[in-house]
Amino acid sequence: MNGESSKSAAKKAGAAAVEAPPGYELPWVEKYRPRFLDEIVGNSETVERLKIIAKDGNMPHVIISGMPGIGKTTSILCLARELLGSAYKEAVLELNASDERGIDVVRNRIKGFAQKKVTLPAGRQKIVILDEADSMTAGAQQALRRTMEIYSSTTRFAFACNQSNKIIEPLQSRCAILRYARLSDQQLLKRLMEICEAESVQYSDEGLAALIFSAEGDMRQAVNNLQSTVAGFGFVNGDNVFKVVDSPHPVAVQAMIKACYDGKIDQALETLRELWDKGYSAVDLISTMFRVTKTIDTISEHSKLEFIKEIGFTHMRILEGVGTHLQLQGCIARLCKINLKS
Ligand SMILES: Nc1ncnc2c1ncn2[C@@H]1O[C@H](COP(=O)(O)OP(=O)(O)OP(=O)(O)O)[C@@H](O)[C@H]1O
């Protein structure tokens, strides 16, 4: 790809306006962090609601919850940028888990910010962003209750968290709760292809499939693994991706599950032995077995459900502390037996 077209691809993928200092490369998750709500992939209904808020300007207190790496913090930052324009720097206070966020910070820093006078576009308020809010102590959350009410005419709060039930009820009742779902494979694929084009990455289709498989709907992980694979190997194919993420190769695990389905216990145990000897832990193996079984389409629906049930029981036992080779061998034996019965 020539320089000009790679530049326009970068623009299309929303490459950050901030350039890294010469000699340094920004991590791609930062370089391609969406800057406007339009660029956010997935969760379109929720993002539409945010766009309406950005247009009307009357932002309620919000909680955005969902699993990691799907755009919660990014959405709040985009919303704040669209609401506040050039006043963004002055009118946003962002605190995340790396900042001290005990009661004192709520009493001093947040309250101080809420009292501060800032010139804003008409009808806009200052915004306090509390990232990873579920890790704030209950005491600190309690201390926010009155602050949120007293200063609500000038300051609005946005919380991002993985589990909204870790936010105390009184705060939940003051906020609009928006839930983000994990991103679909197509959404991840589209974004990864945009970034590959912008960065002139050499890739194969099965390389992208491997990135999507290992990310499980987490865009941050997909983009990070893409960058690590490019940095480590230069070419994104399945083998390289699984080396980077250091998880059992799903093709081998799939062969093992299929051997169970066909009742070929020796072959299945042999594959298990090879994977075990590579040093993967029992949890890695059993969770890959689960994910692979879910997606195999050559197994009957009934057997698939029975397999998943058995794998689930084994997973539970492993988490209880018995993560041995024998545990997995037992699981393989039971999987082989399921199909013999039916
Ligand atoms: N929906 C998305 N669209 C485009 N890029 C995304 C999306 N979600 C995540 N990303 C990428 O992943 C990076 C991290 O996203 P973000 O910080 O918003 O995640 P998060 O959901 O807040 O995760 P956490 O719960 O760990 O804080 C972004 O910089 C961006 O590059």
mmCIF file of C-alpha atoms and ligand atoms in Angstrom:
data_model
loop_
_atom_site.group_PDB
_atom_site.id
_atom_site.type_symbol
_atom_site.label_atom_id
_atom_site.label_comp_id
_atom_site.label_asym_id
_atom_site.label_seq_id
_atom_site.Cartn_x
_atom_site.Cartn_y
_atom_site.Cartn_z
ATOM 1 C CA MET A 1 0.000 0.000 0.000
ATOM 2 C CA ASN A 2 1.403 3.418 -0.825
ATOM 3 C CA GLY A 3 1.871 6.107 1.822
ATOM 4 C CA GLU A 4 -1.078 8.216 0.688
ATOM 5 C CA SER A 5 -3.664 5.429 0.727
ATOM 6 C CA SER A 6 -2.411 4.096 4.051
ATOM 7 C CA LYS A 7 -2.857 7.605 5.440
ATOM 8 C CA SER A 8 -6.435 7.780 4.222
ATOM 9 C CA ALA A 9 -7.104 4.289 5.654
ATOM 10 C CA ALA A 10 -5.742 5.495 8.972
ATOM 11 C CA LYS A 11 -8.110 8.439 8.818
ATOM 12 C CA LYS A 12 -11.028 6.115 8.053
ATOM 13 C CA ALA A 13 -10.158 3.938 11.045
ATOM 14 C CA GLY A 14 -10.189 7.065 13.204
ATOM 15 C CA ALA A 15 -6.494 7.196 14.013
ATOM 16 C CA ALA A 16 -5.938 9.526 16.933
ATOM 17 C CA ALA A 17 -5.148 13.122 16.167
ATOM 18 C CA VAL A 18 -2.457 13.002 18.849
ATOM 19 C CA GLU A 19 0.785 11.928 17.297
ATOM 20 C CA ALA A 20 3.318 9.974 19.312
ATOM 21 C CA PRO A 21 6.717 11.672 19.771
ATOM 22 C CA PRO A 22 9.146 10.724 16.985
ATOM 23 C CA GLY A 23 10.693 7.314 17.560
ATOM 24 C CA TYR A 24 7.764 6.127 19.677
ATOM 25 C CA GLU A 25 4.704 4.335 18.455
ATOM 26 C CA LEU A 26 1.412 4.712 20.256
ATOM 27 C CA PRO A 27 -0.243 1.437 21.227
ATOM 28 C CA TRP A 28 -2.873 0.816 18.567
ATOM 29 C CA VAL A 29 -5.660 0.727 21.162
ATOM 30 C CA GLU A 30 -4.849 4.360 21.882
ATOM 31 C CA LYS A 31 -4.041 5.333 18.320
ATOM 32 C CA TYR A 32 -7.400 3.972 17.160
ATOM 33 C CA ARG A 33 -9.461 4.973 20.176
ATOM 34 C CA PRO A 34 -12.626 6.516 18.728
ATOM 35 C CA ARG A 35 -12.836 10.262 19.302
ATOM 36 C CA PHE A 36 -16.461 10.748 18.353
ATOM 37 C CA LEU A 37 -19.550 8.713 19.113
ATOM 38 C CA ASP A 38 -20.007 7.957 15.408
ATOM 39 C CA GLU A 39 -16.772 5.965 15.380
ATOM 40 C CA ILE A 40 -17.767 3.625 18.203
ATOM 41 C CA VAL A 41 -18.393 0.103 17.015
ATOM 42 C CA GLY A 42 -21.408 -1.872 18.237
ATOM 43 C CA ASN A 43 -24.049 -1.280 20.910
ATOM 44 C CA SER A 44 -25.718 0.979 18.401
ATOM 45 C CA GLU A 45 -28.948 1.546 20.346
ATOM 46 C CA THR A 46 -27.126 2.734 23.432
ATOM 47 C CA VAL A 47 -24.715 4.835 21.403
ATOM 48 C CA GLU A 48 -27.721 6.397 19.646
ATOM 49 C CA ARG A 49 -29.052 7.449 23.046
ATOM 50 C CA LEU A 50 -25.711 9.024 23.850
ATOM 51 C CA LYS A 51 -25.776 10.871 20.536
ATOM 52 C CA ILE A 52 -29.173 12.313 21.413
ATOM 53 C CA ILE A 53 -27.800 13.416 24.776
ATOM 54 C CA ALA A 54 -24.796 14.970 23.014
ATOM 55 C CA LYS A 55 -27.160 16.893 20.737
ATOM 56 C CA ASP A 56 -29.637 18.044 23.386
ATOM 57 C CA GLY A 57 -26.938 18.832 25.886
ATOM 58 C CA ASN A 58 -28.858 17.858 28.988
ATOM 59 C CA MET A 59 -26.762 14.971 30.175
ATOM 60 C CA PRO A 60 -28.205 12.896 33.026
ATOM 61 C CA HIS A 61 -25.903 11.183 35.501
ATOM 62 C CA VAL A 62 -25.041 7.909 33.765
ATOM 63 C CA ILE A 63 -23.644 4.510 34.622
ATOM 64 C CA ILE A 64 -22.271 2.494 31.706
ATOM 65 C CA SER A 65 -21.658 -1.113 32.621
ATOM 66 C CA GLY A 66 -20.339 -4.102 30.710
ATOM 67 C CA MET A 67 -17.348 -6.353 30.270
ATOM 68 C CA PRO A 68 -13.836 -4.925 29.730
ATOM 69 C CA GLY A 69 -12.623 -3.508 26.429
ATOM 70 C CA ILE A 70 -15.921 -2.849 24.675
ATOM 71 C CA GLY A 71 -15.893 0.926 24.615
ATOM 72 C CA LYS A 72 -17.455 2.134 27.873
ATOM 73 C CA THR A 73 -14.781 4.635 28.846
ATOM 74 C CA THR A 74 -14.314 5.630 25.229
ATOM 75 C CA SER A 75 -18.045 6.363 24.889
ATOM 76 C CA ILE A 76 -18.027 8.606 27.925
ATOM 77 C CA LEU A 77 -14.939 10.455 26.684
ATOM 78 C CA CYS A 78 -16.530 10.915 23.240
ATOM 79 C CA LEU A 79 -19.745 12.146 24.829
ATOM 80 C CA ALA A 80 -17.842 14.636 26.963
ATOM 81 C CA ARG A 81 -15.848 15.825 23.948
ATOM 82 C CA GLU A 82 -18.987 16.325 21.872
ATOM 83 C CA LEU A 83 -20.803 18.094 24.691
ATOM 84 C CA LEU A 84 -18.031 20.394 25.750
ATOM 85 C CA GLY A 85 -15.975 21.043 22.625
ATOM 86 C CA SER A 86 -13.020 23.278 23.372
ATOM 87 C CA ALA A 87 -13.952 23.521 27.077
ATOM 88 C CA TYR A 88 -13.283 19.764 27.410
ATOM 89 C CA LYS A 89 -9.912 20.090 29.098
ATOM 90 C CA GLU A 90 -11.104 22.415 31.801
ATOM 91 C CA ALA A 91 -14.563 21.019 32.367
ATOM 92 C CA VAL A 92 -13.827 17.314 32.723
ATOM 93 C CA LEU A 93 -12.419 15.605 35.795
ATOM 94 C CA GLU A 94 -11.420 12.033 35.061
ATOM 95 C CA LEU A 95 -10.575 9.704 37.918
ATOM 96 C CA ASN A 96 -9.816 6.023 37.461
ATOM 97 C CA ALA A 97 -8.786 3.165 39.691
ATOM 98 C CA SER A 98 -5.156 4.297 39.587
ATOM 99 C CA ASP A 99 -6.133 7.524 41.373
ATOM 100 C CA GLU A 100 -6.836 7.696 45.051
ATOM 101 C CA ARG A 101 -10.632 7.654 45.277
ATOM 102 C CA GLY A 102 -11.423 7.303 48.936
ATOM 103 C CA ILE A 103 -13.752 9.518 50.897
ATOM 104 C CA ASP A 104 -11.167 12.294 51.111
ATOM 105 C CA VAL A 105 -10.939 12.594 47.355
ATOM 106 C CA VAL A 106 -14.710 12.752 47.085
ATOM 107 C CA ARG A 107 -14.790 15.410 49.812
ATOM 108 C CA ASN A 108 -11.935 17.506 48.467
ATOM 109 C CA ARG A 109 -11.128 16.923 44.841
ATOM 110 C CA ILE A 110 -14.560 16.132 43.445
ATOM 111 C CA LYS A 111 -16.324 18.720 45.555
ATOM 112 C CA GLY A 112 -13.652 21.287 44.694
ATOM 113 C CA PHE A 113 -14.114 20.583 41.003
ATOM 114 C CA ALA A 114 -17.905 20.802 41.335
ATOM 115 C CA GLN A 115 -17.582 24.222 42.945
ATOM 116 C CA LYS A 116 -15.105 25.501 40.348
ATOM 117 C CA LYS A 117 -16.385 28.125 37.915
ATOM 118 C CA VAL A 118 -15.756 27.283 34.279
ATOM 119 C CA THR A 119 -17.070 29.040 31.189
ATOM 120 C CA LEU A 120 -19.046 26.476 29.244
ATOM 121 C CA PRO A 121 -21.114 26.403 26.081
ATOM 122 C CA ALA A 122 -24.734 27.377 26.901
ATOM 123 C CA GLY A 123 -26.752 24.657 28.598
ATOM 124 C CA ARG A 124 -23.749 22.399 29.280
ATOM 125 C CA GLN A 125 -22.421 21.116 32.583
ATOM 126 C CA LYS A 126 -19.033 20.040 33.857
ATOM 127 C CA ILE A 127 -18.501 16.301 33.821
ATOM 128 C CA VAL A 128 -16.893 14.050 36.422
ATOM 129 C CA ILE A 129 -15.852 10.720 34.912
ATOM 130 C CA LEU A 130 -15.332 7.921 37.392
ATOM 131 C CA ASP A 131 -13.800 4.998 35.574
ATOM 132 C CA GLU A 132 -13.822 1.513 37.128
ATOM 133 C CA ALA A 133 -16.343 2.886 39.606
ATOM 134 C CA ASP A 134 -17.102 -0.598 40.926
ATOM 135 C CA SER A 135 -13.737 -0.583 42.661
ATOM 136 C CA MET A 136 -14.595 2.512 44.719
ATOM 137 C CA THR A 137 -15.237 1.765 48.338
ATOM 138 C CA ALA A 138 -18.853 1.850 49.510
ATOM 139 C CA GLY A 139 -17.901 4.716 51.849
ATOM 140 C CA ALA A 140 -16.625 6.844 48.972
ATOM 141 C CA GLN A 141 -19.734 6.058 46.964
ATOM 142 C CA GLN A 142 -21.903 7.063 49.905
ATOM 143 C CA ALA A 143 -20.026 10.329 50.151
ATOM 144 C CA LEU A 144 -20.964 11.096 46.536
ATOM 145 C CA ARG A 145 -24.711 10.972 47.165
ATOM 146 C CA ARG A 146 -25.235 14.506 48.388
ATOM 147 C CA THR A 147 -22.481 15.971 46.193
ATOM 148 C CA MET A 148 -24.257 14.643 43.120
ATOM 149 C CA GLU A 149 -27.493 16.300 44.178
ATOM 150 C CA ILE A 150 -26.194 19.592 45.442
ATOM 151 C CA TYR A 151 -24.088 20.358 42.386
ATOM 152 C CA SER A 152 -26.297 18.711 39.777
ATOM 153 C CA SER A 153 -27.122 22.036 38.143
ATOM 154 C CA THR A 154 -23.471 22.528 37.192
ATOM 155 C CA THR A 155 -21.874 19.079 37.309
ATOM 156 C CA ARG A 156 -22.914 15.699 35.956
ATOM 157 C CA PHE A 157 -21.389 12.342 36.796
ATOM 158 C CA ALA A 158 -20.545 9.473 34.454
ATOM 159 C CA PHE A 159 -19.555 6.107 35.892
ATOM 160 C CA ALA A 160 -18.002 3.269 33.912
ATOM 161 C CA CYS A 161 -17.925 -0.135 35.549
ATOM 162 C CA ASN A 162 -17.835 -3.841 34.841
ATOM 163 C CA GLN A 163 -20.571 -4.759 37.295
ATOM 164 C CA SER A 164 -23.315 -2.243 37.964
ATOM 165 C CA ASN A 165 -24.426 -4.170 41.060
ATOM 166 C CA LYS A 166 -21.212 -3.087 42.781
ATOM 167 C CA ILE A 167 -22.449 0.494 42.619
ATOM 168 C CA ILE A 168 -24.543 1.205 45.688
ATOM 169 C CA GLU A 169 -28.307 1.393 45.194
ATOM 170 C CA PRO A 170 -28.669 5.107 46.017
ATOM 171 C CA LEU A 171 -26.189 6.005 43.250
ATOM 172 C CA GLN A 172 -27.885 3.653 40.811
ATOM 173 C CA SER A 173 -31.199 5.348 41.473
ATOM 174 C CA ARG A 174 -29.695 8.741 40.630
ATOM 175 C CA CYS A 175 -28.368 7.577 37.264
ATOM 176 C CA ALA A 176 -29.508 6.376 33.882
ATOM 177 C CA ILE A 177 -28.014 2.880 33.573
ATOM 178 C CA LEU A 178 -26.737 1.895 30.138
ATOM 179 C CA ARG A 179 -25.540 -1.633 29.530
ATOM 180 C CA TYR A 180 -22.976 -2.467 26.893
ATOM 181 C CA ALA A 181 -22.934 -5.952 25.393
ATOM 182 C CA ARG A 182 -19.787 -7.684 24.187
ATOM 183 C CA LEU A 183 -19.031 -7.005 20.536
ATOM 184 C CA SER A 184 -20.003 -9.476 17.849
ATOM 185 C CA ASP A 185 -17.470 -11.289 15.681
ATOM 186 C CA GLN A 186 -18.485 -9.203 12.647
ATOM 187 C CA GLN A 187 -17.979 -5.960 14.556
ATOM 188 C CA LEU A 188 -14.517 -7.039 15.709
ATOM 189 C CA LEU A 189 -13.644 -8.214 12.211
ATOM 190 C CA LYS A 190 -14.650 -4.949 10.580
ATOM 191 C CA ARG A 191 -12.570 -2.890 13.010
ATOM 192 C CA LEU A 192 -9.556 -5.204 12.765
ATOM 193 C CA MET A 193 -9.647 -5.003 8.980
ATOM 194 C CA GLU A 194 -9.758 -1.215 9.102
ATOM 195 C CA ILE A 195 -6.724 -1.151 11.384
ATOM 196 C CA CYS A 196 -4.889 -3.723 9.227
ATOM 197 C CA GLU A 197 -5.496 -1.557 6.206
ATOM 198 C CA ALA A 198 -4.365 1.593 7.984
ATOM 199 C CA GLU A 199 -1.189 -0.075 9.269
ATOM 200 C CA SER A 200 -0.520 -2.056 6.062
ATOM 201 C CA VAL A 201 -0.584 -5.311 8.019
ATOM 202 C CA GLN A 202 -0.043 -8.600 6.203
ATOM 203 C CA TYR A 203 -2.688 -11.047 7.358
ATOM 204 C CA SER A 204 -4.562 -14.199 6.467
ATOM 205 C CA ASP A 205 -8.269 -14.792 7.069
ATOM 206 C CA GLU A 206 -7.556 -17.490 9.588
ATOM 207 C CA GLY A 207 -5.267 -15.053 11.438
ATOM 208 C CA LEU A 208 -8.147 -12.629 11.882
ATOM 209 C CA ALA A 209 -10.441 -15.523 12.877
ATOM 210 C CA ALA A 210 -7.891 -16.499 15.543
ATOM 211 C CA LEU A 211 -7.789 -12.940 16.900
ATOM 212 C CA ILE A 212 -11.571 -12.865 17.114
ATOM 213 C CA PHE A 213 -11.725 -16.312 18.719
ATOM 214 C CA SER A 214 -9.235 -15.400 21.406
ATOM 215 C CA ALA A 215 -10.676 -11.949 22.137
ATOM 216 C CA GLU A 216 -14.186 -13.184 23.001
ATOM 217 C CA GLY A 217 -15.863 -9.898 22.139
ATOM 218 C CA ASP A 218 -13.221 -7.693 23.765
ATOM 219 C CA MET A 219 -12.052 -5.090 21.242
ATOM 220 C CA ARG A 220 -9.089 -3.975 23.337
ATOM 221 C CA GLN A 221 -7.734 -7.485 23.513
ATOM 222 C CA ALA A 222 -8.266 -8.085 19.792
ATOM 223 C CA VAL A 223 -6.403 -4.903 18.834
ATOM 224 C CA ASN A 224 -3.617 -5.531 21.362
ATOM 225 C CA ASN A 225 -3.131 -9.096 20.147
ATOM 226 C CA LEU A 226 -3.079 -7.863 16.569
ATOM 227 C CA GLN A 227 -0.326 -5.398 17.389
ATOM 228 C CA SER A 228 1.678 -7.959 19.378
ATOM 229 C CA THR A 229 1.448 -10.483 16.548
ATOM 230 C CA VAL A 230 2.601 -7.899 14.023
ATOM 231 C CA ALA A 231 5.441 -6.824 16.318
ATOM 232 C CA GLY A 232 6.492 -10.404 17.040
ATOM 233 C CA PHE A 233 6.064 -12.119 13.692
ATOM 234 C CA GLY A 234 5.260 -9.526 11.036
ATOM 235 C CA PHE A 235 2.513 -11.721 9.625
ATOM 236 C CA VAL A 236 -0.888 -12.397 11.191
ATOM 237 C CA ASN A 237 -1.880 -16.028 10.744
ATOM 238 C CA GLY A 238 -3.534 -18.492 13.116
ATOM 239 C CA ASP A 239 -0.331 -20.082 14.412
ATOM 240 C CA ASN A 240 1.327 -16.755 15.160
ATOM 241 C CA VAL A 241 -1.744 -15.401 16.944
ATOM 242 C CA PHE A 242 -2.051 -18.461 19.183
ATOM 243 C CA LYS A 243 1.658 -18.247 19.982
ATOM 244 C CA VAL A 244 1.192 -14.641 21.052
ATOM 245 C CA VAL A 245 -1.906 -15.230 23.155
ATOM 246 C CA ASP A 246 -0.315 -18.400 24.453
ATOM 247 C CA SER A 247 -3.499 -20.422 24.462
ATOM 248 C CA PRO A 248 -4.061 -23.966 23.153
ATOM 249 C CA HIS A 249 -4.575 -24.040 19.396
ATOM 250 C CA PRO A 250 -8.315 -24.498 18.807
ATOM 251 C CA VAL A 251 -7.662 -26.709 15.774
ATOM 252 C CA ALA A 252 -5.931 -29.266 18.011
ATOM 253 C CA VAL A 253 -8.659 -28.965 20.627
ATOM 254 C CA GLN A 254 -11.305 -29.354 17.947
ATOM 255 C CA ALA A 255 -9.631 -32.535 16.696
ATOM 256 C CA MET A 256 -9.673 -33.831 20.266
ATOM 257 C CA ILE A 257 -13.390 -33.104 20.720
ATOM 258 C CA LYS A 258 -14.205 -34.690 17.372
ATOM 259 C CA ALA A 259 -12.233 -37.782 18.344
ATOM 260 C CA CYS A 260 -14.374 -37.973 21.517
ATOM 261 C CA TYR A 261 -17.501 -37.656 19.405
ATOM 262 C CA ASP A 262 -16.329 -40.542 17.214
ATOM 263 C CA GLY A 263 -15.493 -42.607 20.289
ATOM 264 C CA LYS A 264 -11.744 -42.647 19.469
ATOM 265 C CA ILE A 265 -10.536 -42.366 23.029
ATOM 266 C CA ASP A 266 -6.881 -43.227 22.361
ATOM 267 C CA GLN A 267 -6.577 -40.494 19.770
ATOM 268 C CA ALA A 268 -8.306 -37.954 22.035
ATOM 269 C CA LEU A 269 -6.059 -38.827 24.985
ATOM 270 C CA GLU A 270 -2.993 -38.602 22.776
ATOM 271 C CA THR A 271 -3.933 -35.062 21.689
ATOM 272 C CA LEU A 272 -4.615 -34.142 25.291
ATOM 273 C CA ARG A 273 -1.183 -35.457 26.293
ATOM 274 C CA GLU A 274 0.493 -33.372 23.564
ATOM 275 C CA LEU A 275 -1.320 -30.201 24.683
ATOM 276 C CA TRP A 276 -0.601 -30.911 28.344
ATOM 277 C CA ASP A 277 3.083 -31.462 27.582
ATOM 278 C CA LYS A 278 3.206 -28.024 25.956
ATOM 279 C CA GLY A 279 2.537 -26.640 29.416
ATOM 280 C CA TYR A 280 -1.008 -25.329 29.134
ATOM 281 C CA SER A 281 -2.859 -25.232 32.415
ATOM 282 C CA ALA A 282 -6.002 -27.251 33.060
ATOM 283 C CA VAL A 283 -8.077 -24.042 33.101
ATOM 284 C CA ASP A 284 -6.691 -22.940 29.709
ATOM 285 C CA LEU A 285 -7.468 -26.335 28.232
ATOM 286 C CA ILE A 286 -10.948 -26.732 29.642
ATOM 287 C CA SER A 287 -12.026 -23.208 28.706
ATOM 288 C CA THR A 288 -10.749 -23.674 25.153
ATOM 289 C CA MET A 289 -12.598 -27.013 25.031
ATOM 290 C CA PHE A 290 -15.762 -25.185 26.033
ATOM 291 C CA ARG A 291 -15.376 -22.442 23.445
ATOM 292 C CA VAL A 292 -14.467 -24.862 20.687
ATOM 293 C CA THR A 293 -17.351 -27.222 21.443
ATOM 294 C CA LYS A 294 -19.784 -24.317 21.286
ATOM 295 C CA THR A 295 -18.728 -23.549 17.730
ATOM 296 C CA ILE A 296 -18.271 -27.016 16.188
ATOM 297 C CA ASP A 297 -21.041 -27.604 13.697
ATOM 298 C CA THR A 298 -20.333 -31.226 12.802
ATOM 299 C CA ILE A 299 -21.599 -32.469 16.174
ATOM 300 C CA SER A 300 -25.317 -33.073 16.729
ATOM 301 C CA GLU A 301 -27.070 -30.486 18.860
ATOM 302 C CA HIS A 302 -27.892 -33.034 21.552
ATOM 303 C CA SER A 303 -24.309 -34.271 21.900
ATOM 304 C CA LYS A 304 -23.061 -30.698 21.906
ATOM 305 C CA LEU A 305 -25.242 -29.880 24.917
ATOM 306 C CA GLU A 306 -24.156 -33.047 26.714
ATOM 307 C CA PHE A 307 -20.499 -32.248 25.967
ATOM 308 C CA ILE A 308 -20.894 -28.707 27.265
ATOM 309 C CA LYS A 309 -22.534 -30.019 30.442
ATOM 310 C CA GLU A 310 -19.684 -32.455 31.077
ATOM 311 C CA ILE A 311 -17.022 -29.856 30.281
ATOM 312 C CA GLY A 312 -18.802 -27.451 32.636
ATOM 313 C CA PHE A 313 -18.687 -29.968 35.503
ATOM 314 C CA THR A 314 -14.986 -30.566 34.902
ATOM 315 C CA HIS A 315 -14.344 -26.818 34.786
ATOM 316 C CA MET A 316 -16.028 -26.513 38.179
ATOM 317 C CA ARG A 317 -13.872 -29.267 39.668
ATOM 318 C CA ILE A 318 -10.732 -27.669 38.250
ATOM 319 C CA LEU A 319 -11.695 -24.330 39.782
ATOM 320 C CA GLU A 320 -12.250 -26.096 43.067
ATOM 321 C CA GLY A 321 -8.561 -26.936 42.943
ATOM 322 C CA VAL A 322 -8.120 -30.257 41.178
ATOM 323 C CA GLY A 323 -6.505 -29.107 37.953
ATOM 324 C CA THR A 324 -4.630 -32.283 37.132
ATOM 325 C CA HIS A 325 -3.970 -34.164 33.931
ATOM 326 C CA LEU A 326 -6.047 -36.998 35.336
ATOM 327 C CA GLN A 327 -9.016 -34.669 35.764
ATOM 328 C CA LEU A 328 -8.901 -33.815 32.060
ATOM 329 C CA GLN A 329 -8.393 -37.435 31.069
ATOM 330 C CA GLY A 330 -11.508 -38.288 33.096
ATOM 331 C CA CYS A 331 -13.410 -35.615 31.225
ATOM 332 C CA ILE A 332 -12.267 -37.006 27.865
ATOM 333 C CA ALA A 333 -13.355 -40.495 28.907
ATOM 334 C CA ARG A 334 -16.796 -39.249 29.900
ATOM 335 C CA LEU A 335 -17.146 -37.311 26.648
ATOM 336 C CA CYS A 336 -16.362 -40.489 24.683
ATOM 337 C CA LYS A 337 -18.953 -42.365 26.714
ATOM 338 C CA ILE A 338 -21.743 -39.840 26.031
ATOM 339 C CA ASN A 339 -21.864 -40.704 22.406
ATOM 340 C CA LEU A 340 -21.585 -44.422 22.928
ATOM 341 C CA LYS A 341 -24.803 -44.310 24.932
ATOM 342 C CA SER A 342 -26.917 -42.254 22.524
HETATM 343 N N1 LIG B 1 -16.779 -0.194 20.643
HETATM 344 C C1 LIG B 1 -15.525 0.099 20.279
HETATM 345 N N2 LIG B 1 -15.266 0.664 19.085
HETATM 346 C C2 LIG B 1 -13.997 0.945 18.707
HETATM 347 N N3 LIG B 1 -12.908 0.720 19.475
HETATM 348 C C3 LIG B 1 -13.103 0.170 20.676
HETATM 349 C C4 LIG B 1 -14.413 -0.178 21.138
HETATM 350 N N4 LIG B 1 -14.311 -0.712 22.350
HETATM 351 C C5 LIG B 1 -13.010 -0.719 22.671
HETATM 352 N N5 LIG B 1 -12.271 -0.191 21.673
HETATM 353 C C6 LIG B 1 -10.808 -0.088 21.683
HETATM 354 O O1 LIG B 1 -10.362 -0.596 22.935
HETATM 355 C C7 LIG B 1 -9.739 0.426 23.712
HETATM 356 C C8 LIG B 1 -10.256 0.346 25.139
HETATM 357 O O2 LIG B 1 -11.616 0.705 25.215
HETATM 358 P P1 LIG B 1 -12.276 1.310 26.528
HETATM 359 O O3 LIG B 1 -11.236 1.925 27.399
HETATM 360 O O4 LIG B 1 -13.412 2.165 26.121
HETATM 361 O O5 LIG B 1 -12.814 -0.011 27.224
HETATM 362 P P2 LIG B 1 -13.752 -0.163 28.468
HETATM 363 O O6 LIG B 1 -15.006 -0.815 27.984
HETATM 364 O O7 LIG B 1 -13.896 1.121 29.192
HETATM 365 O O8 LIG B 1 -12.918 -1.216 29.320
HETATM 366 P P3 LIG B 1 -12.618 -1.279 30.893
HETATM 367 O O9 LIG B 1 -13.858 -1.818 31.530
HETATM 368 O O10 LIG B 1 -11.477 -2.246 30.979
HETATM 369 O O11 LIG B 1 -12.248 0.101 31.318
HETATM 370 C C9 LIG B 1 -10.059 1.735 23.018
HETATM 371 O O12 LIG B 1 -8.954 2.574 23.098
HETATM 372 C C10 LIG B 1 -10.328 1.342 21.591
HETATM 373 O O13 LIG B 1 -9.127 1.332 20.863
#
